[in-house]
XYZ file of C-alpha atoms in Angstrom:
729
model
C 126.659 121.690 41.010
C 127.392 124.129 43.814
C 123.989 125.821 43.449
C 122.318 122.435 43.591
C 124.155 121.509 46.863
C 123.088 124.924 48.383
C 119.508 124.370 47.354
C 119.664 120.887 49.165
C 121.130 122.445 52.233
C 118.390 125.108 52.326
C 115.747 122.599 51.924
C 117.281 120.610 54.815
C 117.327 123.731 57.008
C 113.689 124.742 56.177
C 111.490 125.181 59.238
C 109.064 122.258 59.839
C 105.557 123.668 59.305
C 103.501 121.991 62.158
C 99.701 122.432 62.356
C 98.186 121.635 65.758
C 94.353 121.237 65.673
C 92.438 121.329 68.948
C 88.739 120.434 69.331
C 87.869 120.907 72.977
C 89.080 121.859 76.488
C 90.347 118.340 77.194
C 92.577 117.863 74.222
C 93.934 121.398 74.480
C 95.370 120.451 77.944
C 97.424 117.699 76.194
C 98.346 119.755 73.092
C 99.216 123.120 74.815
C 102.523 121.877 76.238
C 103.593 120.706 72.765
C 102.479 124.021 71.282
C 104.563 125.906 73.826
C 107.491 123.628 73.030
C 107.176 124.249 69.288
C 106.769 128.022 69.772
C 109.980 128.129 71.868
C 111.987 126.989 68.827
C 111.049 129.442 66.183
C 114.328 128.705 64.227
C 113.148 125.031 63.775
C 109.357 125.026 63.663
C 106.506 127.158 62.256
C 103.400 126.741 64.304
C 99.876 126.892 62.845
C 96.874 126.561 65.212
C 93.420 125.395 63.949
C 90.480 125.566 66.463
C 87.191 123.750 65.925
C 84.532 121.726 67.636
C 83.156 122.677 71.122
C 85.888 125.304 71.630
C 83.671 127.682 69.644
C 80.397 127.023 71.471
C 79.101 129.407 74.157
C 77.374 126.584 76.154
C 80.777 124.929 76.538
C 82.557 128.067 77.700
C 83.959 129.453 74.374
C 87.252 127.831 75.422
C 89.010 129.083 72.358
C 89.651 132.249 74.547
C 92.024 130.313 76.805
C 94.172 129.567 73.659
C 94.264 133.262 72.888
C 95.128 134.001 76.528
C 98.110 131.683 76.149
C 99.255 134.028 73.396
C 98.807 131.629 70.487
C 97.760 133.076 67.116
C 94.771 131.016 65.926
C 95.159 130.586 62.254
C 91.639 129.259 61.579
C 88.451 128.905 63.572
C 85.989 126.295 62.095
C 82.471 126.011 63.399
C 81.930 122.275 62.869
C 79.398 121.302 65.552
C 75.854 120.532 64.497
C 73.801 121.070 67.685
C 71.470 118.311 68.908
C 73.717 116.296 71.188
C 72.542 112.977 69.709
C 74.064 110.300 67.539
C 72.850 111.843 64.282
C 74.307 115.288 65.301
C 77.764 113.652 65.898
C 77.692 112.161 62.407
C 76.664 115.472 60.882
C 79.397 117.264 62.801
C 82.005 114.878 61.239
C 80.613 115.613 57.760
C 80.535 119.356 58.350
C 84.181 119.246 59.450
C 85.175 117.258 56.311
C 83.477 119.884 54.147
C 85.369 122.801 55.845
C 88.804 121.293 56.428
C 90.085 120.987 52.892
C 90.203 124.710 52.351
C 92.060 125.384 55.482
C 94.579 122.541 54.992
C 95.206 123.525 51.415
C 95.911 127.100 52.512
C 98.205 126.233 55.336
C 99.973 123.280 53.599
C 101.440 121.906 56.830
C 104.263 119.396 56.760
C 102.667 117.562 59.586
C 99.275 117.660 61.433
C 99.255 116.979 65.142
C 96.008 115.437 66.298
C 95.035 114.038 69.733
C 92.957 111.256 71.136
C 89.644 109.732 70.294
C 87.054 112.361 69.528
C 84.837 112.406 66.397
C 86.304 115.779 65.544
C 89.794 114.320 65.572
C 88.643 111.502 63.234
C 87.509 114.209 60.690
C 90.901 115.920 61.026
C 92.779 112.686 60.531
C 90.632 111.687 57.533
C 91.000 114.997 55.734
C 94.805 115.179 56.260
C 95.380 111.585 55.103
C 93.388 112.049 51.962
C 95.303 115.313 51.295
C 98.680 113.593 51.731
C 99.552 115.434 54.910
C 101.684 113.556 57.484
C 99.851 112.917 60.821
C 101.255 112.676 64.309
C 98.725 111.013 66.588
C 98.865 111.533 70.350
C 97.665 108.913 72.832
C 96.962 106.166 70.380
C 96.911 102.477 71.399
C 95.005 102.970 74.647
C 91.835 101.143 75.620
C 88.914 102.858 77.374
C 85.867 100.643 76.716
C 83.462 102.678 74.477
C 83.079 103.845 70.906
C 86.127 106.067 71.682
C 88.306 102.870 71.201
C 87.067 102.386 67.634
C 87.652 106.093 66.784
C 91.069 106.142 68.483
C 92.215 103.025 66.632
C 90.827 104.393 63.346
C 92.901 107.590 63.721
C 95.950 105.381 64.527
C 95.561 103.517 61.225
C 95.456 106.929 59.387
C 98.371 108.398 61.320
C 102.064 108.192 60.093
C 103.613 108.748 63.500
C 102.521 107.960 67.042
C 103.410 109.396 70.445
C 101.853 107.183 73.025
C 101.687 107.408 76.819
C 102.210 103.902 78.233
C 104.102 100.760 77.539
C 100.835 98.874 77.073
C 99.672 101.392 74.472
C 102.921 100.993 72.611
C 102.466 97.226 72.512
C 98.866 97.670 71.316
C 100.067 99.823 68.380
C 102.678 97.296 67.493
C 100.021 94.569 67.624
C 97.926 96.694 65.354
C 100.819 96.298 62.771
C 101.967 99.931 63.098
C 105.685 100.427 62.250
C 107.588 100.168 65.506
C 110.184 102.706 64.320
C 107.471 105.303 64.147
C 106.090 104.759 67.623
C 107.423 106.965 70.421
C 106.794 106.057 74.059
C 106.718 109.672 75.168
C 104.293 109.873 78.101
C 101.315 112.203 78.425
C 102.198 115.824 77.517
C 99.870 117.230 80.157
C 102.026 115.600 82.814
C 104.893 117.973 81.734
C 102.789 120.861 82.966
C 100.921 119.411 85.850
C 103.995 117.878 87.499
C 105.744 121.195 87.372
C 102.890 123.539 88.358
C 100.537 121.675 90.724
C 102.294 122.671 93.847
C 101.503 126.401 94.001
C 101.608 128.317 97.223
C 98.274 129.980 96.357
C 96.386 126.668 95.902
C 93.871 127.552 98.648
C 93.082 130.738 96.878
C 92.190 128.780 93.777
C 90.098 126.337 95.744
C 88.196 128.918 97.583
C 87.524 131.040 94.404
C 85.569 128.124 93.088
C 84.104 126.580 96.237
C 83.812 129.291 98.737
C 85.924 130.573 101.754
C 84.873 127.857 104.203
C 86.109 124.894 102.076
C 89.210 123.062 103.472
C 92.036 121.183 101.745
C 91.019 117.504 100.959
C 87.498 118.143 102.147
C 85.682 118.584 98.833
C 84.802 116.496 95.791
C 85.395 117.080 91.983
C 82.671 115.442 89.836
C 82.914 115.083 86.105
C 80.674 112.643 84.248
C 80.322 112.300 80.409
C 77.815 110.369 78.294
C 78.633 106.873 77.031
C 77.490 107.137 73.485
C 77.037 103.334 73.084
C 74.647 103.152 75.945
C 73.235 106.699 76.450
C 70.213 105.846 78.559
C 72.300 103.793 81.036
C 74.810 106.523 81.414
C 72.061 109.057 82.117
C 70.765 106.772 84.892
C 74.267 106.484 86.372
C 74.532 110.257 86.277
C 71.401 110.658 88.299
C 72.519 108.089 90.826
C 75.899 109.888 91.233
C 74.092 113.230 91.839
C 71.783 111.601 94.515
C 74.729 110.021 96.263
C 76.653 113.321 96.195
C 73.672 115.192 97.660
C 73.423 112.593 100.484
C 77.150 112.597 101.054
C 76.829 116.237 102.013
C 80.298 117.569 100.952
C 81.181 120.573 98.970
C 81.287 119.478 95.342
C 82.634 121.094 92.162
C 80.735 119.604 89.214
C 81.554 120.268 85.551
C 79.113 120.146 82.771
C 79.445 117.010 80.547
C 81.079 117.173 77.140
C 79.286 117.600 73.814
C 78.657 113.876 73.102
C 75.253 112.476 72.342
C 73.337 112.299 75.604
C 74.910 115.408 77.231
C 71.666 117.442 76.872
C 69.720 114.866 78.798
C 72.327 114.776 81.493
C 72.177 118.535 81.921
C 68.415 118.124 82.241
C 68.864 115.713 85.060
C 71.209 117.954 86.846
C 68.792 120.953 86.625
C 65.787 118.819 87.676
C 67.676 117.886 90.904
C 68.466 121.615 91.573
C 72.200 121.098 91.478
C 72.901 124.609 90.239
C 71.064 126.102 93.238
C 72.154 123.567 95.825
C 74.436 125.206 98.508
C 76.932 122.261 98.451
C 77.389 122.383 94.699
C 79.149 124.712 92.261
C 78.357 123.715 88.602
C 80.644 125.199 85.983
C 81.200 124.821 82.243
C 84.988 125.269 82.131
C 87.900 125.736 84.477
C 91.426 126.806 83.183
C 93.720 123.720 83.239
C 96.214 125.170 85.719
C 93.391 125.840 88.234
C 91.685 122.588 87.471
C 94.903 120.708 88.357
C 95.030 122.516 91.741
C 91.397 121.398 92.451
C 92.075 117.801 91.440
C 95.345 117.630 93.390
C 93.809 118.762 96.702
C 90.434 117.176 96.339
C 89.226 114.658 98.940
C 87.958 112.566 96.035
C 87.213 112.737 92.247
C 84.143 110.937 90.913
C 82.727 110.338 87.404
C 84.156 108.806 84.178
C 86.489 111.464 82.919
C 89.903 110.356 81.624
C 91.366 112.922 83.958
C 90.405 110.642 86.833
C 92.241 107.641 85.655
C 95.209 109.628 84.182
C 96.143 112.902 85.655
C 94.627 112.366 89.149
C 96.983 109.464 89.654
C 99.979 111.772 89.545
C 98.751 113.290 92.855
C 97.525 110.173 94.578
C 93.961 111.721 94.605
C 91.388 109.002 95.258
C 89.069 108.423 92.316
C 85.799 106.699 91.838
C 85.234 105.667 88.170
C 81.596 105.063 87.344
C 80.343 102.840 84.516
C 82.224 101.525 81.492
C 83.750 104.550 79.886
C 87.230 104.166 81.289
C 87.335 100.590 82.580
C 89.825 99.539 79.941
C 92.402 102.199 80.921
C 95.528 101.466 82.817
C 95.144 102.923 86.275
C 97.072 103.347 89.577
C 95.816 102.037 92.891
C 94.032 105.303 93.518
C 91.130 104.307 91.235
C 88.072 102.392 92.575
C 85.924 101.086 89.736
C 82.088 100.985 90.142
C 81.367 99.322 86.809
C 77.855 98.421 87.522
C 76.676 101.625 89.322
C 73.031 100.385 89.617
C 72.140 102.013 92.933
C 72.606 105.194 94.802
C 73.839 103.064 97.817
C 76.674 101.520 95.900
C 77.987 104.949 94.738
C 77.541 106.349 98.314
C 79.505 103.399 99.733
C 82.287 104.024 97.225
C 82.410 107.681 98.417
C 82.693 106.462 102.033
C 85.569 104.148 101.033
C 87.547 106.732 98.911
C 86.926 110.186 100.332
C 89.924 111.597 102.236
C 92.380 108.830 101.390
C 95.761 109.477 99.771
C 97.565 107.106 97.502
C 101.143 106.914 96.198
C 101.772 109.125 93.253
C 101.718 107.282 89.946
C 103.609 107.962 86.664
C 101.829 105.321 84.597
C 101.044 108.042 81.976
C 104.197 110.182 82.066
C 107.146 111.438 83.936
C 107.106 115.111 82.942
C 109.404 114.839 79.925
C 107.000 114.035 77.081
C 107.400 117.310 75.128
C 111.289 117.083 74.722
C 110.731 113.538 73.412
C 108.071 114.635 70.991
C 110.108 117.600 69.731
C 112.951 115.234 69.143
C 110.646 112.994 67.126
C 109.488 116.060 65.035
C 113.029 116.956 64.248
C 113.800 113.432 63.105
C 111.058 113.391 60.443
C 112.465 113.175 56.959
C 110.107 114.935 54.549
C 111.884 113.137 51.587
C 110.773 109.747 52.898
C 107.790 108.218 51.005
C 104.440 109.383 52.471
C 102.792 106.021 51.963
C 102.448 104.144 55.254
C 103.909 100.696 55.687
C 102.695 98.200 58.160
C 104.553 95.486 60.069
C 102.455 92.391 59.911
C 102.958 89.451 62.289
C 105.182 88.142 63.719
C 105.231 91.226 65.933
C 108.710 92.519 66.803
C 109.474 93.364 70.395
C 109.422 97.061 71.310
C 112.690 98.968 71.528
C 112.335 99.277 75.341
C 112.761 95.418 75.413
C 115.641 95.195 72.912
C 118.855 93.876 74.529
C 120.847 96.510 72.591
C 119.072 99.414 74.243
C 118.891 100.547 77.827
C 115.526 99.597 79.150
C 114.017 103.075 79.579
C 110.843 101.725 81.162
C 112.590 99.485 83.655
C 114.697 101.458 86.127
C 114.330 101.949 89.864
C 115.510 104.649 92.294
C 116.985 102.736 95.192
C 117.760 104.412 98.649
C 119.842 102.896 101.491
C 119.373 104.752 104.773
C 122.491 103.678 106.532
C 123.719 104.829 110.031
C 126.755 106.543 108.488
C 125.854 107.252 104.888
C 122.742 108.110 102.797
C 123.024 106.327 99.461
C 120.850 106.692 96.310
C 121.237 104.886 93.106
C 119.559 104.491 89.691
C 119.421 100.744 88.993
C 118.251 99.072 85.861
C 116.289 95.856 85.438
C 119.491 93.805 85.123
C 120.918 95.025 88.406
C 123.412 97.468 86.935
C 124.000 100.548 89.028
C 123.686 103.317 86.403
C 124.528 106.122 88.806
C 125.166 106.318 92.583
C 125.037 109.251 95.026
C 126.565 109.093 98.453
C 126.313 111.707 101.305
C 127.007 111.493 104.987
C 123.642 110.907 106.780
C 122.618 113.909 108.782
C 121.725 113.374 112.549
C 118.295 115.016 112.683
C 115.103 113.950 110.939
C 114.490 117.362 109.230
C 117.910 117.620 107.704
C 117.980 113.936 106.725
C 114.662 114.180 104.887
C 115.683 117.454 103.243
C 118.920 115.861 101.924
C 117.198 112.765 100.868
C 114.626 114.576 98.765
C 117.207 116.809 97.272
C 119.312 113.836 96.099
C 116.287 111.982 94.775
C 115.221 115.101 92.775
C 118.733 115.269 91.236
C 118.600 111.592 90.455
C 115.189 111.896 88.658
C 116.592 114.674 86.487
C 119.710 112.675 85.739
C 117.553 109.649 84.854
C 116.086 111.478 81.751
C 119.574 112.296 80.559
C 120.659 108.715 81.158
C 117.655 107.376 79.134
C 116.214 105.707 82.244
C 112.490 105.814 83.037
C 111.932 105.477 86.825
C 109.145 103.089 87.739
C 109.317 103.815 91.485
C 111.442 104.280 94.572
C 112.658 101.500 96.885
C 113.947 102.405 100.357
C 116.073 100.035 102.557
C 116.444 101.065 106.164
C 117.423 99.733 109.506
C 114.887 98.804 112.260
C 111.397 97.388 112.111
C 109.374 98.505 109.116
C 105.675 98.290 108.172
C 106.034 97.855 104.347
C 102.334 98.030 103.785
C 102.208 101.639 105.076
C 105.852 102.582 104.273
C 106.488 103.458 107.999
C 109.538 102.924 110.026
C 108.099 101.728 113.396
C 111.306 101.367 115.439
C 114.759 102.489 114.208
C 118.112 101.087 115.122
C 120.474 103.022 117.502
C 122.541 104.022 114.508
C 119.700 106.055 113.062
C 118.434 108.302 115.762
C 115.041 110.073 115.646
C 113.834 107.558 112.997
C 110.860 105.882 114.708
C 107.167 106.027 113.599
C 108.300 107.849 110.474
C 106.270 107.796 107.252
C 108.847 107.623 104.533
C 106.406 106.650 101.727
C 104.213 109.865 101.691
C 106.809 112.583 101.493
C 109.002 110.780 98.870
C 105.912 109.857 96.798
C 104.474 113.430 97.032
C 107.881 114.954 96.022
C 108.709 112.637 93.094
C 105.239 111.493 91.903
C 106.377 107.896 92.069
C 105.177 104.838 93.990
C 107.361 104.094 96.895
C 108.288 100.741 98.686
C 109.979 100.639 102.040
C 111.439 97.680 103.926
C 113.985 96.519 106.437
C 117.622 96.279 105.236
C 117.759 92.587 106.038
C 114.626 91.873 104.043
C 116.067 93.906 101.164
C 119.276 91.851 101.231
C 117.100 88.752 100.813
C 115.176 90.344 97.926
C 118.436 91.242 96.234
C 119.618 87.675 96.436
C 116.269 86.437 95.096
C 116.543 88.678 92.016
C 120.281 89.089 91.359
C 122.216 86.632 93.594
C 122.466 83.026 94.680
C 118.793 83.001 95.560
C 117.649 83.372 91.957
C 115.363 80.455 91.179
C 115.580 79.118 94.704
C 112.177 78.642 96.369
C 113.157 78.676 100.033
C 116.353 80.305 101.340
C 117.621 82.518 104.174
C 120.022 85.447 103.944
C 122.061 86.364 106.963
C 123.783 89.773 107.073
C 126.951 89.755 109.236
C 127.957 93.423 109.586
C 127.765 95.979 112.290
C 124.815 93.966 113.580
C 123.330 90.621 112.475
C 120.151 90.610 110.511
C 118.624 89.059 107.491
C 115.597 87.921 105.528
C 113.662 84.800 104.856
C 112.224 83.752 101.462
C 109.613 81.027 101.840
C 107.853 79.790 98.702
C 109.348 82.596 96.718
C 107.764 85.198 98.989
C 109.444 87.410 101.720
C 108.227 86.536 105.207
C 107.344 89.636 107.208
C 105.306 88.204 110.146
C 102.171 89.462 111.904
C 103.884 92.561 113.374
C 106.680 92.858 110.785
C 109.134 91.286 113.269
C 109.974 88.119 111.255
C 113.610 87.428 110.377
C 115.107 89.204 113.339
C 117.847 86.574 112.982
C 120.379 88.450 115.037
C 118.195 88.134 118.072
C 117.811 84.327 118.130
C 118.898 83.435 121.720
C 121.683 80.854 121.745
C 122.639 81.145 125.468
C 120.614 81.919 128.557
C 123.568 83.591 130.369
C 125.399 85.113 127.401
C 126.510 88.733 126.953
C 124.057 91.666 126.834
C 122.568 92.544 123.521
C 121.549 95.935 122.056
C 117.901 94.708 122.045
C 117.895 94.502 125.869
C 118.164 90.726 126.051
C 121.083 88.351 126.666
C 122.792 85.683 124.690
C 121.590 86.785 121.209
C 123.508 85.809 118.149
C 124.224 89.469 117.507
C 125.856 89.838 121.017
C 128.442 87.204 119.929
C 128.882 87.480 116.185
C 128.227 91.020 114.997
C 130.931 93.422 114.082
C 130.278 95.482 117.112
C 130.513 92.473 119.435
C 133.891 91.390 117.890
C 135.127 95.020 118.060
C 134.251 95.050 121.735
C 136.233 91.908 122.395
C 139.122 93.205 120.316
C 139.204 96.365 122.464
C 139.093 94.302 125.612
C 142.056 92.209 124.546
C 143.937 95.252 123.421
C 143.400 97.056 126.730
C 144.713 93.990 128.522
C 147.660 93.964 126.033
C 146.655 90.430 124.881
C 145.755 91.289 121.196
C 148.977 92.122 119.483
C 151.189 89.170 118.386
C 154.400 88.977 116.486
C 154.062 89.922 112.853
C 150.934 92.048 113.518
C 151.208 95.621 112.313
C 149.213 98.126 114.441
C 149.597 101.952 114.526
C 149.314 103.653 117.846
C 146.431 105.916 116.805
C 144.593 103.319 114.827
C 141.015 102.462 116.119
C 140.667 98.838 117.089
C 138.188 96.865 114.954
C 137.001 93.316 114.322
C 139.566 93.134 111.539
C 142.349 93.316 114.110
C 140.790 90.356 115.965
C 140.618 88.284 112.845
C 144.185 89.238 111.884
C 145.470 88.316 115.328
C 143.677 84.959 115.167
C 145.307 84.163 111.710
C 148.738 84.955 113.309
C 148.110 82.406 116.112
C 146.702 84.470 118.954
C 144.882 81.817 120.947
C 142.653 84.260 122.843
C 141.538 85.957 119.557
C 140.864 82.442 118.111
C 138.708 81.584 121.187
C 136.642 84.768 120.703
C 136.076 83.942 117.032
C 135.299 80.301 117.703
C 132.707 81.349 120.212
C 131.226 83.845 117.731
C 131.146 81.330 114.888
C 129.519 78.712 117.198
C 126.921 81.217 118.221
C 126.140 82.204 114.597
C 126.142 78.528 113.491
C 123.795 77.526 116.269
C 121.433 80.300 115.475
C 121.449 79.165 111.762
C 120.860 75.608 112.837
C 117.722 76.758 114.688
C 116.557 78.513 111.480
C 117.074 75.323 109.545
C 115.051 73.383 111.958
C 112.111 75.955 111.896
C 112.080 76.990 108.241
C 113.896 74.202 106.518
C 115.411 76.355 103.620
C 117.454 74.701 100.941
C 120.153 77.468 100.976
C 121.781 79.806 103.503
C 123.421 82.915 102.069
C 125.890 84.913 104.158
C 126.204 88.561 103.370
C 128.151 91.476 104.857
C 131.876 92.210 105.625
C 132.198 89.127 107.930
C 130.452 86.667 105.602
C 133.594 85.136 103.986
C 135.162 84.522 107.460
C 132.085 82.839 108.792
C 131.319 80.575 105.853
C 133.535 77.541 106.694
C 132.933 77.420 110.453
C 129.136 77.824 109.971
C 129.061 75.055 107.370
C 130.978 72.940 109.843
C 128.701 73.578 112.732
C 125.630 72.752 110.561
C 127.268 69.341 109.706
C 127.830 68.669 113.432
C 124.566 69.984 115.082
C 121.826 69.966 112.542
C 119.424 67.111 112.066
C 120.410 64.632 109.421
C 117.890 66.010 106.852
C 119.476 69.509 107.198
C 123.140 68.690 107.522
C 123.875 69.000 103.817
C 122.260 72.426 103.344
C 124.787 74.625 101.597
C 126.167 77.915 103.054
C 127.076 80.396 100.271
C 128.746 83.793 100.414
C 126.965 86.598 98.591
C 128.733 88.020 95.563
C 126.533 91.192 95.540
C 128.434 94.440 96.124
C 125.342 96.483 96.984
C 122.724 94.147 98.544
C 120.724 96.942 100.283
C 120.509 99.096 97.163
C 119.745 96.133 94.882
C 117.072 94.885 97.307
C 115.440 98.252 97.466
C 115.552 98.352 93.538
C 114.082 94.848 93.331
C 110.970 95.908 95.288
C 110.228 98.398 92.508
C 111.237 96.248 89.572
C 109.499 93.088 90.763
C 106.187 94.728 91.727
C 105.853 97.648 89.406
C 106.574 95.647 86.333
C 104.174 92.830 87.205
C 101.289 95.028 88.202
C 98.095 94.327 86.377
C 95.295 96.741 85.644
């Protein structure tokens, strides 16, 4: 019995024999990070590497050498490509691979075969492994691209036992295809693990100039990569010629890669040579570029053009503008950096697309990954029970919701990084879809722009690392700040006096570049309104106004479920509604504004005046000698019967109530929400003033006090959660 238990323990501890099969330069960029991860755990895994397909062809760069340069031992090299680059050659190549693979797989006897993507070589691998009862892990299943690749990809998914997909939509597609949801991992793209950590090299200009010459500048060149569409070869060749003509006319340095080995590639190369591209001074035509260098070139390009999956996937992580030609990738999920030219039927149309896209920069996107795919995939490999039955089971309709939408799990795909740039403190929080603050970071706000941005980016970097440990997937970053903001550009136009040196500042670009996430920026009053719309009293209310009564007076207006910004982003400056022509001076330079009467600073000023005149303190009021005078002392004195304090507060309440009445008559909201430290005090008097001064139709409008503890952070998060999750592709 003891010997039997020991044998079972040894069997449980046996290394998992993982065979990774790579067919071409593109799939190796996705498989290499996993191979490095497996290799770094020799006590748990035994790695076998099989190389086949275009890796072993001289015309395509003999790219198997880069695998050897990465210090991987190639167990088997299989020459499986039948030359011809037409439809028949592709079929014959699949057949040749099926003839050669059984001997290799029988010799290696892997526990699991890792296969990537949608190539015909990969279909041969999956077919052979399935028929030989070898478990298959398929990477990047469930995606839609729009060509024969879809059919091949879905066929491999049906043969595979486990799936590591990149996007939420791909996960849903696999579930809809009746794949077992418990064997689907939403991992992200493995290539993102490498490109997000290595793309910012100090020597990137050396890389660029080594391929394009010494005179080329950052963001002043084009990367072109166009492959055949095997379901419409002649049309794809025509598009290729139009692209080359447009690039010649556009007159920018261009790095152009040879097409892949699909049917039609030979004709495309003929077109390229007929137009003299290889001898043209503006072009550099190459067969292969090492992945690390290719990433530098894509990251710093002025534009990428063609129909490579790299354009719609990896390029989005850098915000590089992309022109996608034809139908090969039109079904893919993309960031806003991609401009589709589906019907590229003229040189002029392609040229115009180049004019629109070249030199622009977009927010970084993490649709396809957050840099942590490999740890998730290794965790999946560790969880595989080799004693489970090999036979696949399918989950037929009704389709069960994915784990990321299960109420019993943290919604990994629905979390936001929220930033509140206050006058005193810099606050950052990870906030989930339900409005729960998962983790919060608070630091004193530095006084200068440089130190403030440095601290902000450091806290955000810490938060993104913590998010992985907390099982949160960050969709984007929302920033709440004082002053006037252009939310379309993510620029603070004019800051408040509390945040010095914070005018005409682009917050969106440095945060997006550092975190590779889309970034939304808005005024703190607008953010408070957004927070109420999603999490507070404004939920389900079509028209309402939020008034913040704190150090200043601000707010936001929701009209027909949308935030009102105004033509110059100056809408909802509710604190600067004038209620008296000869009132006190306001910080805006005017007189008689609501803020000059009812803000915390205005009340503090009046409290200090009464204190200096020895008219503030009354019997029963406890004040320490060294204690700073605040608005709270004024309110306390009024509660204890100080008539002068009561008069100040009555005037402040009247001013605020009058300003709100003006809002009711202009916007006619159905609800007024008071937020901030003075909200509970102002609620009753403001409601009373509305009843007295408003038109009959507006007298019954309710005034509510916000119950949200973190309106600025929640509003910043809601910008991400509302817009990122409803984005359509």
